[in-house]
Every structure is written in structure tokens, then in C-alpha cells.
């Protein structure tokens, strides 16, 4: 067995740890010994590749800065919520990103806004398309800091470069004139480089009032809203509904979802 141990050790030295583990498992399963060398070796390679893809996916999702993790299957597709599963699946394919379209997800806090955009980016990461996540309040703070320390060009480049830029909870924080100008620059450049995904508790017809300058508001919203798919989630917060399940049953109004495209 010294030769076997040496092989496993060498695999680990070569950073083929998943292959080494799979090889150890093969040795403990006599039925696999009936397979040809090519078949057994193929299983080892496939296991190593699968583990690397999984680690890469986790790394990309983590580097995108998401506050939580979810999967497409986590969304609530009960008939009473009227969610078009086929449409959500088509968004998760990320073709809209390749076409450089935008996506707006509207709904109250806890209404599954995050549960709808995270699956898309999980698929996005699986396609090795870079994504960056910012809460709107954090983004405005980053812009203010970068403007003072001279790193604004670097920040803007980081906002323009990814295939997908996600701005979460838009409308909850005040937008300064400086931040609005940066947003205009970024949005204008992203029309030729990638897509935006914006989540908000407020309908888009209220967004104009969030900006300090009506001219900047017109310019930004014209570039964002008119090229966007839109998902509107209505009804109670999903967190409230989950809490109700733990309490004695009582009547409540189920939420619905409507979908419109640009």
C-alpha cells in the first residue's frame, strides 16, 4: 500500500485534493475495481473538476458581496402569489445580461426581492460573468469617501466593469448631487458594457423625487427604467408570512406578483 499512499500524497502536493479524496474512496469500494482504468480515472477527474467549479462559484458569489445566499428553488411559487416561474427561470439564464438589459425588482422589505436576484447571480457566477453588489446607502457613502481621497476614478471603473451591477434598497437613502452625477456617469457607461439590477420598496414613478436635480433624474431614469424588465411583488412581507405559520391560523391576504417587460 506504500505506492497507493505515495500517489495520494503526490496528488495533494499537486493541489489535486479532491481527486486524492475520490481515489481513497475508490479504494474502499470493491465494485469500482471492476471498471476499466479509463472509467475510474474519468471519475477521478470529473470529481476534481466538479469540486473546483463549486469552489469557484462560492468564491464568485462571495466576492460579489451578497448579504445572503439563496437558490431559485427558494422562491415561493405558490399559486396564490401568481409568480411566473418560467419568467424567473428565463431571467436566471442571464440572457438579459448578455443583451445588456436592466432588471427592476419592486416590493416591500422581506417580500422576496433578495430571493429573486440572488439566484440569478448564482447562475451568473456559474457562467463566469462578474457581478458586484451594493446597498444604495453603502454606495453613496463609498462615493463620498472616494471623492475625498482621490479614488473616485477607481471606484467608477469598478462599477462600470462588471457584467452586472446590483443596487439594493434604492430610495431608502438620500442621494447627494455628487452621488447623482457619479450614478449618471456609471449608468451611461454601463449602457454599453453591462446590466443593472435595482431593487426598491418604491414604485418607479416615485424615483424621480429621490434625486436633488430633476435634470439628472431625467437622464438617469431614462437610461435605466426604459430598458428594464420589471418585477413587482405585492402583498405582505414574506418574513411576516413565515412568522404567521408559527402562530395559530388566521385569515390573511396572499401576495401577488406582476411582471412587465420594457
Short mmCIF file of C-alpha atoms in Angstrom, two decimals:
data_model
loop_
_atom_site.label_atom_id
_atom_site.label_comp_id
_atom_site.label_asym_id
_atom_site.label_seq_id
_atom_site.Cartn_x
_atom_site.Cartn_y
_atom_site.Cartn_z
CA UNK A 1 0.00 0.00 0.00
CA UNK A 2 3.03 2.30 0.19
CA UNK A 3 2.64 3.03 -3.53
CA UNK A 4 -1.01 3.99 -3.01
CA UNK A 5 -0.14 6.29 -0.11
CA UNK A 6 2.59 7.87 -2.17
CA UNK A 7 0.17 8.51 -5.03
CA UNK A 8 -2.37 10.14 -2.72
CA UNK A 9 0.37 12.25 -1.16
CA UNK A 10 1.58 13.40 -4.58
CA UNK A 11 -1.93 14.31 -5.65
CA UNK A 12 -2.28 16.51 -2.57
CA UNK A 13 1.11 18.09 -3.22
CA UNK A 14 -0.15 18.96 -6.69
CA UNK A 15 -3.25 20.51 -5.06
CA UNK A 16 -5.49 17.83 -6.51
CA UNK A 17 -7.02 17.25 -3.10
CA UNK A 18 -10.48 16.34 -4.36
CA UNK A 19 -9.01 13.77 -6.71
CA UNK A 20 -6.96 12.35 -3.83
CA UNK A 21 -10.09 12.03 -1.70
CA UNK A 22 -12.02 10.40 -4.55
CA UNK A 23 -9.16 7.96 -5.10
CA UNK A 24 -9.23 6.99 -1.42
CA UNK A 25 -12.98 6.38 -1.70
CA UNK A 26 -12.49 4.23 -4.79
CA UNK A 27 -10.05 2.02 -2.92
CA UNK A 28 -12.75 1.30 -0.34
CA UNK A 29 -15.39 0.35 -2.92
CA UNK A 30 -14.60 -3.05 -4.49
CA UNK A 31 -17.33 -2.71 -7.12
CA UNK A 32 -15.47 0.21 -8.68
CA UNK A 33 -12.46 -2.05 -9.20
CA UNK A 34 -14.44 -3.82 -11.91
CA UNK A 35 -14.37 -0.66 -14.02
CA UNK A 36 -11.67 -0.08 -16.60
CA UNK A 37 -8.74 2.18 -15.82
CA UNK A 38 -10.12 4.84 -18.17
CA UNK A 39 -13.52 4.80 -16.47
CA UNK A 40 -12.05 5.01 -12.96
CA UNK A 41 -9.65 7.74 -13.97
CA UNK A 42 -12.52 9.63 -15.63
CA UNK A 43 -14.47 9.52 -12.37
CA UNK A 44 -11.49 10.98 -10.51
CA UNK A 45 -11.06 13.81 -13.00
CA UNK A 46 -14.78 14.57 -13.00
CA UNK A 47 -14.84 14.74 -9.20
CA UNK A 48 -11.89 17.14 -9.14
CA UNK A 49 -13.46 19.36 -11.81
CA UNK A 50 -16.82 19.39 -10.04
CA UNK A 51 -15.27 20.40 -6.73
CA UNK A 52 -13.27 23.17 -8.37
CA UNK A 53 -16.35 24.52 -10.13
CA UNK A 54 -18.24 24.50 -6.83
CA UNK A 55 -15.46 26.38 -5.03
CA UNK A 56 -15.20 28.89 -7.88
CA UNK A 57 -18.93 29.52 -7.76
CA UNK A 58 -18.84 30.13 -3.99
CA UNK A 59 -15.85 32.43 -4.38
CA UNK A 60 -17.52 34.49 -7.12
CA UNK A 61 -20.75 34.83 -5.17
CA UNK A 62 -18.83 35.82 -2.04
CA UNK A 63 -16.73 38.37 -3.93
CA UNK A 64 -19.90 39.92 -5.35
CA UNK A 65 -20.70 40.97 -1.78
CA UNK A 66 -24.15 39.46 -1.32
CA UNK A 67 -25.71 39.76 2.15
CA UNK A 68 -27.37 36.36 1.92
CA UNK A 69 -27.46 33.20 -0.17
CA UNK A 70 -30.41 31.62 -1.91
CA UNK A 71 -31.36 29.44 -4.81
CA UNK A 72 -34.05 29.73 -7.45
CA UNK A 73 -35.93 26.93 -5.75
CA UNK A 74 -36.14 29.04 -2.56
CA UNK A 75 -38.61 31.46 -4.13
CA UNK A 76 -42.24 30.98 -3.07
CA UNK A 77 -44.12 29.78 -6.17
CA UNK A 78 -47.49 29.15 -4.55
CA UNK A 79 -50.35 29.77 -6.98
CA UNK A 80 -51.73 32.48 -4.68
CA UNK A 81 -48.58 34.56 -5.25
CA UNK A 82 -49.02 34.41 -9.05
CA UNK A 83 -45.28 34.19 -9.67
CA UNK A 84 -44.37 33.27 -13.23
CA UNK A 85 -41.77 30.57 -12.63
CA UNK A 86 -40.94 30.37 -16.32
CA UNK A 87 -40.20 34.07 -16.49
CA UNK A 88 -37.98 33.92 -13.40
CA UNK A 89 -36.15 30.93 -14.88
CA UNK A 90 -35.56 32.89 -18.08
CA UNK A 91 -34.05 35.71 -16.03
CA UNK A 92 -31.85 33.24 -14.20
CA UNK A 93 -30.43 32.13 -17.55
CA UNK A 94 -28.82 35.61 -17.64
CA UNK A 95 -29.61 36.18 -21.32
CA UNK A 96 -30.95 39.61 -20.36
CA UNK A 97 -27.48 40.44 -19.04
CA UNK A 98 -25.82 39.33 -22.25
CA UNK A 99 -28.24 41.64 -24.06
CA UNK A 100 -27.28 44.44 -21.63
CA UNK A 101 -30.84 44.96 -20.39
CA UNK A 102 -31.77 46.01 -16.87
CA UNK A 103 -33.98 44.41 -14.22
CA UNK A 104 -36.02 46.24 -11.59
CA UNK A 105 -37.44 44.25 -8.66
CA UNK A 106 -40.01 46.14 -6.59
CA UNK A 107 -41.56 45.07 -3.30
CA UNK A 108 -41.76 45.70 0.41
CA UNK A 109 -39.00 44.64 2.78
CA UNK A 110 -38.95 40.86 3.10
CA UNK A 111 -41.12 40.35 0.02
CA UNK A 112 -38.54 38.06 -1.63
CA UNK A 113 -36.70 40.79 -3.52
CA UNK A 114 -33.39 39.25 -2.45
CA UNK A 115 -34.63 35.74 -3.07
CA UNK A 116 -35.22 36.66 -6.70
CA UNK A 117 -31.97 38.44 -7.54
CA UNK A 118 -29.53 36.15 -5.75
CA UNK A 119 -30.48 33.03 -7.78
CA UNK A 120 -29.91 34.99 -10.96
CA UNK A 121 -26.42 35.87 -9.84
CA UNK A 122 -25.71 32.32 -8.71
CA UNK A 123 -26.37 31.32 -12.31
CA UNK A 124 -24.44 34.37 -13.44
CA UNK A 125 -21.41 33.31 -11.43
CA UNK A 126 -21.75 29.81 -12.83
CA UNK A 127 -21.44 31.39 -16.28
CA UNK A 128 -18.34 33.27 -15.08
CA UNK A 129 -19.88 36.69 -15.66
CA UNK A 130 -18.68 39.10 -12.94
CA UNK A 131 -21.20 40.80 -10.68
CA UNK A 132 -20.94 43.49 -8.00
CA UNK A 133 -23.44 44.16 -5.21
CA UNK A 134 -24.03 47.42 -3.33
CA UNK A 135 -26.69 48.55 -0.95
CA UNK A 136 -27.65 52.01 -2.16
CA UNK A 137 -26.70 53.65 1.15
CA UNK A 138 -23.28 51.97 1.11
CA UNK A 139 -22.72 53.01 -2.49
CA UNK A 140 -23.44 56.67 -1.73
CA UNK A 141 -21.04 56.51 1.22
CA UNK A 142 -18.36 54.92 -0.97
CA UNK A 143 -18.79 57.72 -3.50
CA UNK A 144 -18.42 60.39 -0.81
CA UNK A 145 -15.26 58.79 0.60
CA UNK A 146 -13.74 58.20 -2.84
CA UNK A 147 -14.36 61.82 -3.79
CA UNK A 148 -12.30 62.99 -0.81
CA UNK A 149 -9.40 60.54 -1.01
CA UNK A 150 -8.92 60.70 -4.77
CA UNK A 151 -10.04 57.14 -5.50
CA UNK A 152 -13.24 58.07 -7.36
CA UNK A 153 -11.89 57.05 -10.80
CA UNK A 154 -11.05 53.61 -9.40
CA UNK A 155 -14.49 53.26 -7.81
CA UNK A 156 -16.25 54.29 -11.03
CA UNK A 157 -14.18 51.79 -13.01
CA UNK A 158 -15.21 49.07 -10.54
CA UNK A 159 -18.88 50.00 -11.01
CA UNK A 160 -18.66 50.06 -14.80
CA UNK A 161 -16.64 46.91 -15.42
CA UNK A 162 -18.83 44.04 -14.06
CA UNK A 163 -21.37 42.39 -16.33
CA UNK A 164 -23.99 43.04 -13.65
CA UNK A 165 -24.19 45.82 -11.06
CA UNK A 166 -26.80 45.30 -8.33
CA UNK A 167 -28.06 48.30 -6.33
CA UNK A 168 -30.21 47.15 -3.42
CA UNK A 169 -32.82 49.14 -1.46
CA UNK A 170 -32.83 52.12 -3.79
CA UNK A 171 -34.80 55.06 -2.41
CA UNK A 172 -34.15 54.46 1.30
CA UNK A 173 -31.17 56.83 1.46
CA UNK A 174 -30.76 60.42 0.34
CA UNK A 175 -28.81 60.93 -2.87
CA UNK A 176 -26.37 63.82 -2.90
CA UNK A 177 -25.75 65.85 -6.05
CA UNK A 178 -22.28 64.33 -6.20
CA UNK A 179 -23.60 60.77 -5.95
CA UNK A 180 -26.25 61.51 -8.59
CA UNK A 181 -23.60 62.75 -11.02
CA UNK A 182 -21.49 59.63 -10.45
CA UNK A 183 -24.56 57.45 -10.97
CA UNK A 184 -25.24 59.20 -14.27
CA UNK A 185 -21.67 58.61 -15.44
CA UNK A 186 -21.82 54.95 -14.40
CA UNK A 187 -25.27 54.30 -15.88
CA UNK A 188 -24.33 55.98 -19.13
CA UNK A 189 -21.19 53.85 -19.50
CA UNK A 190 -22.98 50.68 -18.46
CA UNK A 191 -25.43 51.05 -21.33
CA UNK A 192 -22.54 49.83 -23.49
CA UNK A 193 -20.88 47.43 -21.04
CA UNK A 194 -23.44 45.60 -18.91
CA UNK A 195 -26.70 45.47 -16.97
CA UNK A 196 -28.20 46.90 -13.81
CA UNK A 197 -30.40 45.14 -11.28
CA UNK A 198 -32.12 47.57 -8.91
CA UNK A 199 -34.34 46.58 -6.00
CA UNK A 200 -36.60 49.05 -4.24
CA UNK A 201 -39.60 49.33 -1.96
CA UNK A 202 -40.91 52.21 -4.05
CA UNK A 203 -42.63 52.20 -7.47
CA UNK A 204 -40.58 53.70 -10.28
CA UNK A 205 -42.95 56.66 -10.68
CA UNK A 206 -41.63 57.90 -7.31
CA UNK A 207 -37.95 57.58 -8.16
CA UNK A 208 -37.69 60.97 -9.84
CA UNK A 209 -38.24 62.67 -6.48
CA UNK A 210 -35.27 60.88 -4.89
CA UNK A 211 -32.80 62.98 -6.88
CA UNK A 212 -31.77 66.53 -5.92
CA UNK A 213 -31.60 67.67 -9.55
CA UNK A 214 -34.56 66.98 -11.89
CA UNK A 215 -32.28 67.10 -14.94
CA UNK A 216 -30.00 64.39 -13.52
CA UNK A 217 -33.07 62.39 -12.50
CA UNK A 218 -34.44 62.51 -16.06
CA UNK A 219 -31.11 61.47 -17.56
CA UNK A 220 -30.53 58.57 -15.15
CA UNK A 221 -34.05 57.16 -15.18
CA UNK A 222 -34.30 57.42 -18.95
CA UNK A 223 -31.25 55.16 -19.21
CA UNK A 224 -32.38 52.69 -16.52
CA UNK A 225 -36.15 52.30 -16.48
CA UNK A 226 -36.85 52.27 -20.21
CA UNK A 227 -34.50 49.34 -20.84
CA UNK A 228 -35.64 47.23 -17.92
CA UNK A 229 -37.67 44.13 -17.24
CA UNK A 230 -39.77 44.81 -14.17
CA UNK A 231 -41.00 42.51 -11.41
CA UNK A 232 -43.46 43.86 -8.85
CA UNK A 233 -44.06 41.85 -5.71
CA UNK A 234 -47.22 42.76 -3.82
CA UNK A 235 -48.69 41.73 -0.53
CA UNK A 236 -47.32 41.04 2.92
CA UNK A 237 -43.68 40.63 3.76
CA UNK A 238 -42.56 37.03 3.42
CA UNK A 239 -40.99 37.34 6.87
CA UNK A 240 -44.42 38.18 8.31
CA UNK A 241 -45.99 35.26 6.49
CA UNK A 242 -43.32 32.91 7.82
CA UNK A 243 -43.93 34.22 11.34
CA UNK A 244 -47.66 33.63 10.94
CA UNK A 245 -47.05 29.98 10.13
CA UNK A 246 -45.69 29.60 13.64
CA UNK A 247 -48.86 31.14 15.11
CA UNK A 248 -52.48 29.88 15.20
CA UNK A 249 -54.05 30.09 11.69
CA UNK A 250 -55.88 33.27 10.82
CA UNK A 251 -57.08 34.93 7.64
CA UNK A 252 -54.56 36.87 5.60
CA UNK A 253 -54.28 38.22 2.09
CA UNK A 254 -51.76 36.39 -0.06
CA UNK A 255 -49.32 38.40 -2.12
CA UNK A 256 -49.21 38.53 -5.87
CA UNK A 257 -46.62 39.29 -8.45
CA UNK A 258 -46.92 41.02 -11.78
CA UNK A 259 -44.30 41.07 -14.49
CA UNK A 260 -43.83 43.60 -17.25
CA UNK A 261 -41.10 43.96 -19.82
CA UNK A 262 -39.67 47.00 -21.47
#
